[in-house]
């Protein structure tokens, strides 16, 4: 079913009804629990309602708690799951507007920080230097290239899929990072955002780092960072949103022209040294 | 053709209205923003969303997502030297940023549930690498941003 067919209401009333009521209950519960901040030294573990929501959401699906608790499948079946996927894209829009209203008033400040915004995009290449050697140490071969080339959101999936095929070794690696990001990304970045203050890096620099090319991961990390450093909330959210928008535009080109050639080059250099005795592939 | 497009936008509008209701209820509970006070701002937000969806609907070849359009329109309308700025900001402050995030992640959580089974097919090594990639991307950018902002004297 295409994305526009999924949200069709005609003849699909009960699917819509069950899903919205479920989400309403989830929103009421998670907002009732509210924000919890756990100080860890100068850093903070920030637990936001959205974090509980994503966890409850995963838990109530047919393949998780729905498996042992059959009655749950009567409410959330694969049809409701499919509809939820179609709604996510639209439910992101009010957040998009909200981000715009945070960036607009700060536009002068953002133009001033322009060079930092552009150059930190190169920081995405930092992933290769850290992840590739360790992937090789773990014994991965060409999967290592696909997995560590970037944070592997949709543009990367497209590039690697086009170049090597999605079922190739490289494709398996990219798909792995993509999938882990999809499932654990918001939880991971939601906790990292508040904890990152511990590194001593300035919250504004961390805010720019939150824009990694995924709206939900950027939201989780920047909201958590902003809750940990409330005095800088406005600027943190504005910087994160701007950086994410920029990554959305530059991400694809950066993978094609920088990240992928660099990963392949580094693989050729490191593979024979790290995986001695095993032939290069 | 226009009929189909109209139908799609109507369905999208229904989703937006229901999501808006979820946000209004959520932020009343979580952040104490009264539903009545937040209503005008929420209507403004939905209007911008609809414009973004219409633009996206008519530019299918452009790889610019509706989310980015929504953000960009709101950005332009709230720049300090644009006359709409004051008016829009006055109302949209009552739509809490965190309030908009909870329904999204609730839907997202449900939609990724089916992928959990596929995780078992992955080698644990790829899962470790993925987390290293997350850390590398985040701190790689943060370190460069820190250096440049320092040089510029902005922090």
Coordinates of C-alpha atoms in Angstrom, one line a residue:
Chain A
X1 CA 0.0 0.0 0.0
X2 CA 1.4 3.4 -0.9
X3 CA 1.8 6.1 1.7
X4 CA -1.3 8.0 0.6
X5 CA -3.5 4.9 0.5
X6 CA -2.5 4.0 4.1
X7 CA -4.0 7.1 5.5
X8 CA -7.2 6.8 3.5
X9 CA -10.1 6.9 5.9
X10 CA -12.8 5.4 3.6
X11 CA -13.5 1.9 4.7
X12 CA -10.7 1.9 7.2
X13 CA -12.5 3.6 10.1
X14 CA -11.8 0.9 12.7
X15 CA -8.1 0.9 12.0
X16 CA -7.9 4.6 12.4
X17 CA -10.0 4.6 15.5
X18 CA -8.0 1.8 17.3
X19 CA -4.7 3.5 16.5
X20 CA -5.7 7.0 17.6
X21 CA -7.3 5.8 20.8
X22 CA -4.2 3.8 21.6
X23 CA -1.9 6.8 21.0
X24 CA -4.2 9.0 23.0
X25 CA -3.9 6.7 26.0
X26 CA -0.1 6.6 25.4
X27 CA 0.1 10.4 25.3
X28 CA -2.0 10.7 28.5
X29 CA 0.1 8.2 30.4
X30 CA 3.5 9.5 29.2
X31 CA 2.7 13.2 29.8
X32 CA 1.3 12.3 33.2
X33 CA 4.7 10.6 34.1
X34 CA 6.3 13.8 32.8
X35 CA 9.9 14.9 32.6
X36 CA 12.5 13.3 34.9
X37 CA 16.0 14.6 35.3
X38 CA 18.6 12.5 36.9
X39 CA 21.8 14.4 37.6
X40 CA 25.0 12.6 36.9
X41 CA 27.8 14.9 38.0
X42 CA 27.5 18.0 35.8
X43 CA 25.6 16.1 33.2
X44 CA 22.0 15.0 33.3
X45 CA 20.1 11.9 32.2
X46 CA 16.9 13.5 30.8
X47 CA 13.9 11.3 30.5
X48 CA 11.2 12.9 28.3
X49 CA 7.7 11.7 27.6
X50 CA 8.7 11.0 24.0
X51 CA 11.2 8.5 25.3
X52 CA 8.5 6.6 27.2
X53 CA 6.2 6.9 24.2
X54 CA 8.7 5.3 21.7
X55 CA 9.4 2.4 24.2
X56 CA 5.7 1.7 24.9
X57 CA 5.1 1.9 21.1
X58 CA 7.6 -0.8 20.3
X59 CA 6.4 -2.9 23.2
X60 CA 2.8 -3.1 22.2
X61 CA 3.4 -4.3 18.6
X62 CA 2.4 -7.8 17.4
X63 CA 5.9 -9.2 17.3
X64 CA 6.8 -8.0 20.8
X65 CA 4.2 -8.1 23.6
X66 CA 1.5 -8.9 21.1
X67 CA 3.1 -12.3 20.7
X68 CA 2.6 -13.6 24.2
X69 CA -0.5 -11.4 24.8
X70 CA -2.7 -12.3 21.9
X71 CA -5.5 -10.0 22.9
X72 CA -3.2 -7.0 22.2
X73 CA -3.1 -8.0 18.6
X74 CA -6.9 -7.3 18.4
X75 CA -6.1 -3.6 19.0
X76 CA -2.6 -3.2 17.4
X77 CA -2.3 -5.6 14.4
X78 CA 0.0 -5.2 11.4
X79 CA -2.7 -2.9 9.9
X80 CA -2.5 -0.4 12.7
X81 CA 1.3 -0.6 12.6
X82 CA 1.3 0.2 8.9
X83 CA -1.0 3.1 9.4
X84 CA 1.2 4.4 12.2
X85 CA 4.1 4.4 9.7
X86 CA 2.0 6.6 7.4
X87 CA 1.0 9.0 10.1
X88 CA 4.6 9.6 11.4
X89 CA 5.5 11.6 8.3
X90 CA 2.5 13.9 8.8
X91 CA 2.7 14.1 12.6
X92 CA 6.3 15.5 12.2
X93 CA 5.0 18.6 10.5
X94 CA 3.8 20.6 13.6
X95 CA 7.2 19.9 15.1
X96 CA 8.7 21.2 11.8
X97 CA 6.7 24.4 12.1
X98 CA 7.8 24.7 15.8
X99 CA 11.4 24.4 14.8
X100 CA 10.9 27.1 12.1
X101 CA 9.5 29.5 14.7
X102 CA 12.6 28.8 16.8
X103 CA 15.1 29.4 13.9
X104 CA 13.3 32.5 12.4
X105 CA 13.8 34.9 15.3
X106 CA 17.4 33.6 15.7
X107 CA 18.3 34.0 12.1
X108 CA 20.9 36.7 12.6
X109 CA 22.7 34.6 15.3
X110 CA 22.7 31.7 12.9
X111 CA 24.1 33.5 10.0
X112 CA 26.9 34.7 12.3
X113 CA 27.7 31.1 13.2
X114 CA 27.5 30.1 9.6
X115 CA 31.2 28.9 9.2
X116 CA 30.8 26.6 12.3
X117 CA 27.6 25.2 10.8
X118 CA 29.2 24.4 7.5
X119 CA 32.5 23.0 8.9
X120 CA 30.8 20.8 11.5
X121 CA 29.1 18.9 8.7
X122 CA 32.6 17.4 8.0
X123 CA 32.5 16.1 11.6
X124 CA 30.1 13.4 10.3
X125 CA 33.3 11.8 8.8
X126 CA 34.5 11.3 12.4
X127 CA 32.4 8.2 12.5
X128 CA 34.6 6.5 10.0
X129 CA 37.8 7.0 11.9
X130 CA 36.2 5.5 15.0
X131 CA 33.9 2.8 13.7
X132 CA 35.9 1.3 10.8
X133 CA 39.0 0.2 12.7
X134 CA 36.9 -1.4 15.4
X135 CA 34.7 -3.1 12.8
X136 CA 37.8 -4.6 11.3
X137 CA 39.1 -5.7 14.7
X138 CA 35.8 -7.5 15.2
X139 CA 36.5 -9.4 11.9
X140 CA 33.9 -7.7 9.7
X141 CA 35.0 -7.4 6.0
X142 CA 33.2 -5.3 3.4
X143 CA 30.2 -5.0 5.8
X144 CA 32.5 -2.7 7.7
X145 CA 32.5 -0.1 4.9
X146 CA 28.7 0.0 4.6
X147 CA 28.2 0.1 8.4
X148 CA 30.6 2.9 9.2
X149 CA 30.4 5.1 6.1
X150 CA 27.9 7.4 7.8
X151 CA 25.0 7.4 10.2
X152 CA 23.1 5.6 7.4
X153 CA 19.8 7.3 7.0
X154 CA 17.8 7.1 3.8
X155 CA 20.2 9.0 1.5
X156 CA 23.1 6.6 2.4
X157 CA 20.8 3.6 2.0
X158 CA 20.1 5.0 -1.5
X159 CA 23.8 5.6 -2.4
X160 CA 25.1 2.2 -1.1
X161 CA 22.1 0.4 -2.6
X162 CA 22.7 2.0 -5.9
X163 CA 26.5 1.4 -5.9
X164 CA 26.7 -2.1 -4.4
X165 CA 23.2 -3.4 -4.2
X166 CA 21.3 -3.6 -0.9
X167 CA 21.9 -7.4 -0.5
X168 CA 25.7 -7.0 -1.0
X169 CA 28.1 -7.1 2.0
X170 CA 28.3 -3.3 2.0
X171 CA 24.5 -3.1 1.8
X172 CA 24.1 -5.5 4.8
X173 CA 26.4 -3.2 6.8
X174 CA 24.5 0.0 5.9
X175 CA 21.2 -1.7 6.6
X176 CA 22.5 -2.8 10.0
X177 CA 23.3 0.7 11.0
X178 CA 20.1 2.0 9.5
X179 CA 18.0 -0.5 11.4
X180 CA 19.7 0.0 14.7
X181 CA 19.3 3.8 14.3
X182 CA 15.6 3.4 13.5
X183 CA 14.9 1.3 16.5
X184 CA 17.3 2.6 19.1
X185 CA 18.3 6.0 17.6
X186 CA 15.8 8.2 19.5
X187 CA 16.5 6.4 22.8
X188 CA 20.2 6.5 22.4
X189 CA 20.4 10.2 21.4
X190 CA 17.7 11.1 23.9
X191 CA 20.0 10.0 26.7
X192 CA 23.3 11.1 25.0
X193 CA 22.0 14.7 24.5
X194 CA 21.8 15.4 28.3
X195 CA 24.9 13.4 29.1
X196 CA 27.1 15.1 26.4
X197 CA 27.5 18.2 28.6
X198 CA 29.8 16.0 30.7
X199 CA 32.5 16.3 28.0
X200 CA 32.9 20.0 28.6
X201 CA 32.0 20.8 25.0
X202 CA 29.9 24.0 24.8
X203 CA 26.2 23.4 24.6
X204 CA 26.0 25.4 21.3
X205 CA 28.6 23.1 19.7
X206 CA 26.7 20.1 21.0
X207 CA 23.5 21.6 19.6
X208 CA 25.0 21.7 16.2
X209 CA 26.1 18.1 16.6
X210 CA 22.4 17.1 17.2
X211 CA 21.6 17.8 13.6
X212 CA 22.6 14.4 12.2
X213 CA 20.1 14.1 9.4
X214 CA 17.2 12.4 11.2
X215 CA 14.3 14.6 12.5
X216 CA 13.4 12.2 15.3
X217 CA 17.0 11.7 16.5
X218 CA 17.7 15.4 16.3
X219 CA 14.6 16.1 18.3
X220 CA 15.4 13.6 21.0
X221 CA 19.0 14.8 21.4
X222 CA 18.3 18.5 21.2
X223 CA 15.2 18.3 23.5
X224 CA 17.3 16.4 26.1
X225 CA 20.2 18.8 25.8
X226 CA 17.9 21.8 26.1
X227 CA 16.2 20.3 29.2
X228 CA 19.7 19.7 30.7
X229 CA 20.8 23.4 30.0
X230 CA 17.5 25.3 30.2
X231 CA 19.1 28.7 30.2
X232 CA 20.2 28.1 26.5
X233 CA 17.1 26.3 25.4
X234 CA 16.1 28.6 22.5
X235 CA 19.5 28.8 20.9
X236 CA 20.1 25.0 21.4
X237 CA 16.9 24.1 19.6
X238 CA 17.5 26.7 16.8
X239 CA 21.0 25.5 16.2
X240 CA 20.0 21.8 16.2
X241 CA 17.2 22.4 13.7
X242 CA 19.4 24.5 11.4
X243 CA 22.2 21.9 11.5
X244 CA 19.7 19.1 10.8
X245 CA 18.3 21.0 7.8
X246 CA 21.8 21.5 6.5
X247 CA 22.7 17.8 6.9
X248 CA 19.5 17.0 5.0
X249 CA 20.8 19.0 2.1
X250 CA 24.5 18.1 2.2
X251 CA 24.3 14.6 3.6
X252 CA 23.9 12.8 0.3
X253 CA 26.7 14.6 -1.5
X254 CA 29.0 14.2 1.5
X255 CA 28.5 10.4 1.3
X256 CA 29.1 10.2 -2.4
X257 CA 32.1 12.5 -2.7
X258 CA 33.8 12.4 0.7
X259 CA 32.6 9.6 3.1
X260 CA 32.5 6.7 0.7
X261 CA 35.9 7.3 -1.1
X262 CA 37.5 8.0 2.3
X263 CA 36.0 4.8 3.9
X264 CA 37.2 2.7 0.9
X265 CA 40.7 4.3 1.1
X266 CA 41.0 3.7 4.8
X267 CA 39.7 0.1 4.4
X268 CA 42.4 -0.6 1.9
X269 CA 45.1 0.8 4.3
X270 CA 43.8 -0.8 7.5
X271 CA 42.3 -4.1 6.4
X272 CA 45.7 -5.9 5.6
X273 CA 47.2 -4.6 8.8
X274 CA 44.4 -5.3 11.2
X275 CA 43.2 -8.6 9.7
X276 CA 46.7 -10.1 9.1
X277 CA 46.6 -13.5 7.3
X278 CA 43.1 -12.9 6.0
X279 CA 43.0 -11.9 2.4
X280 CA 41.6 -8.6 1.4
X281 CA 38.2 -8.7 -0.3
Chain B
X1 CA -5.6 13.8 -11.2
X2 CA -6.4 17.0 -9.2
X3 CA -9.2 14.9 -7.6
X4 CA -6.8 12.3 -6.3
X5 CA -4.5 15.0 -5.0
X6 CA -7.4 16.7 -3.3
X7 CA -8.4 13.4 -1.7
X8 CA -4.9 12.9 -0.4
X9 CA -4.7 16.4 1.0
X10 CA -8.1 15.9 2.7
X11 CA -6.8 12.7 4.3
X12 CA -3.7 14.4 5.4
X13 CA -5.7 17.3 6.9
X14 CA -7.7 14.7 8.9
X15 CA -4.5 13.2 10.3
X16 CA -3.2 16.7 11.2
X17 CA -6.4 17.6 13.0
X18 CA -6.3 14.4 15.1
X19 CA -2.6 14.8 15.8
X20 CA -3.3 18.4 16.9
X21 CA -5.9 17.2 19.3
X22 CA -3.4 14.7 20.7
X23 CA -0.9 17.5 21.1
X24 CA -3.4 19.8 22.8
X25 CA -4.4 17.1 25.3
X26 CA -0.8 16.1 25.9
X27 CA 0.5 19.6 26.6
X28 CA -2.5 20.3 28.9
X29 CA -1.5 17.3 31.0
X30 CA 2.3 17.6 30.7
X31 CA 2.9 21.3 30.6
X32 CA -0.3 22.9 31.9
X33 CA -1.0 24.8 28.7
X34 CA -4.8 25.2 28.5
X35 CA -6.4 23.8 25.4
X36 CA -8.4 26.9 24.8
X37 CA -5.3 29.2 25.0
X38 CA -3.4 26.9 22.7
X39 CA -6.1 26.6 20.0
X40 CA -5.4 29.7 17.9
X41 CA -1.7 28.9 17.7
X42 CA -2.5 25.3 16.8
X43 CA -4.7 26.4 14.0
X44 CA -1.9 28.6 12.6
X45 CA 0.5 25.6 12.9
X46 CA -1.9 23.4 11.0
X47 CA -2.4 26.0 8.3
X48 CA 1.4 26.1 7.7
X49 CA 1.5 22.3 7.7
X50 CA -1.2 22.2 5.0
X51 CA 0.7 24.7 2.8
X52 CA 3.8 22.6 3.2
X53 CA 1.9 19.4 2.2
X54 CA 0.4 21.2 -0.8
X55 CA 3.9 22.5 -2.0
X56 CA 5.3 19.0 -1.5
X57 CA 2.3 17.5 -3.4
X58 CA 3.1 19.7 -6.4
X59 CA 6.9 19.3 -6.4
X60 CA 7.2 15.5 -6.3
X61 CA 10.5 15.5 -8.1
X62 CA 12.2 17.9 -5.6
X63 CA 13.8 15.9 -2.9
X64 CA 12.8 18.4 -0.2
X65 CA 10.6 16.7 2.4
X66 CA 7.3 18.3 3.7
X67 CA 9.0 18.6 7.1
X68 CA 11.6 20.9 5.7
X69 CA 9.0 22.9 3.8
X70 CA 7.0 23.4 7.1
X71 CA 10.1 24.4 8.9
X72 CA 11.2 26.8 6.1
X73 CA 7.8 28.5 5.8
X74 CA 7.6 29.0 9.6
X75 CA 11.2 30.3 9.6
X76 CA 10.6 32.9 6.9
X77 CA 7.3 34.1 8.6
X78 CA 9.0 34.6 11.9
X79 CA 12.2 36.4 10.9
X80 CA 12.5 39.6 13.0
X81 CA 12.2 42.0 10.0
X82 CA 9.1 40.2 8.5
X83 CA 5.8 41.8 9.5
X84 CA 4.1 38.5 10.4
X85 CA 6.7 37.6 12.9
X86 CA 5.2 39.1 16.0
X87 CA 1.7 37.9 15.4
X88 CA 2.8 34.3 14.6
X89 CA 5.2 34.0 17.5
X90 CA 2.6 35.4 20.0
X91 CA 0.2 32.5 19.2
X92 CA 2.6 29.7 18.5
X93 CA 4.4 30.0 21.9
X94 CA 1.3 28.3 23.3
X95 CA 2.1 25.2 21.3
X96 CA 4.8 23.6 23.4
X97 CA 7.8 22.2 21.6
X98 CA 8.0 19.1 23.7
X99 CA 4.2 18.6 23.4
X100 CA 4.5 18.1 19.7
X101 CA 7.1 15.4 20.1
X102 CA 5.2 12.9 22.2
X103 CA 2.5 11.8 19.6
X104 CA 5.2 11.6 16.9
X105 CA 7.3 9.2 18.9
X106 CA 4.3 7.2 20.0
X107 CA 3.4 6.6 16.3
X108 CA 7.0 6.0 15.4
X109 CA 7.4 3.5 18.2
X110 CA 4.4 1.5 16.9
X111 CA 5.6 1.7 13.3
X112 CA 9.1 0.3 14.1
X113 CA 7.8 -2.6 16.2
X114 CA 7.7 -4.8 13.1
X115 CA 11.4 -4.2 12.5
X116 CA 12.4 -5.6 15.9
X117 CA 12.3 -9.2 14.6
X118 CA 14.7 -8.3 11.8
X119 CA 17.2 -7.1 14.4
X120 CA 17.7 -10.7 15.4
X121 CA 19.0 -11.5 11.9
X122 CA 21.8 -9.0 12.4
X123 CA 25.2 -9.9 13.8
X124 CA 25.8 -8.4 17.2
X125 CA 29.0 -6.9 15.7
X126 CA 26.9 -4.7 13.4
X127 CA 24.9 -3.5 16.4
X128 CA 28.1 -2.5 18.2
X129 CA 29.4 -0.7 15.1
X130 CA 26.1 1.2 14.8
X131 CA 26.4 2.7 18.2
X132 CA 30.1 3.6 17.6
X133 CA 28.9 5.3 14.4
X134 CA 26.3 7.3 16.4
X135 CA 29.0 8.5 18.9
X136 CA 31.5 9.2 16.1
X137 CA 29.1 11.4 14.1
X138 CA 27.9 13.3 17.1
X139 CA 31.2 14.0 18.7
X140 CA 33.0 14.5 15.4
X141 CA 30.6 17.4 14.6
X142 CA 30.6 18.7 18.2
X143 CA 34.4 19.0 18.3
X144 CA 34.7 20.8 15.0
X145 CA 31.8 23.1 16.0
X146 CA 33.5 23.8 19.3
X147 CA 36.8 24.8 17.6
X148 CA 35.2 27.0 14.9
X149 CA 32.9 28.8 17.4
X150 CA 35.9 29.4 19.7
X151 CA 37.9 30.8 16.8
X152 CA 35.0 33.1 15.9
X153 CA 34.7 34.1 19.5
X154 CA 31.0 33.1 19.7
X155 CA 31.5 30.9 22.8

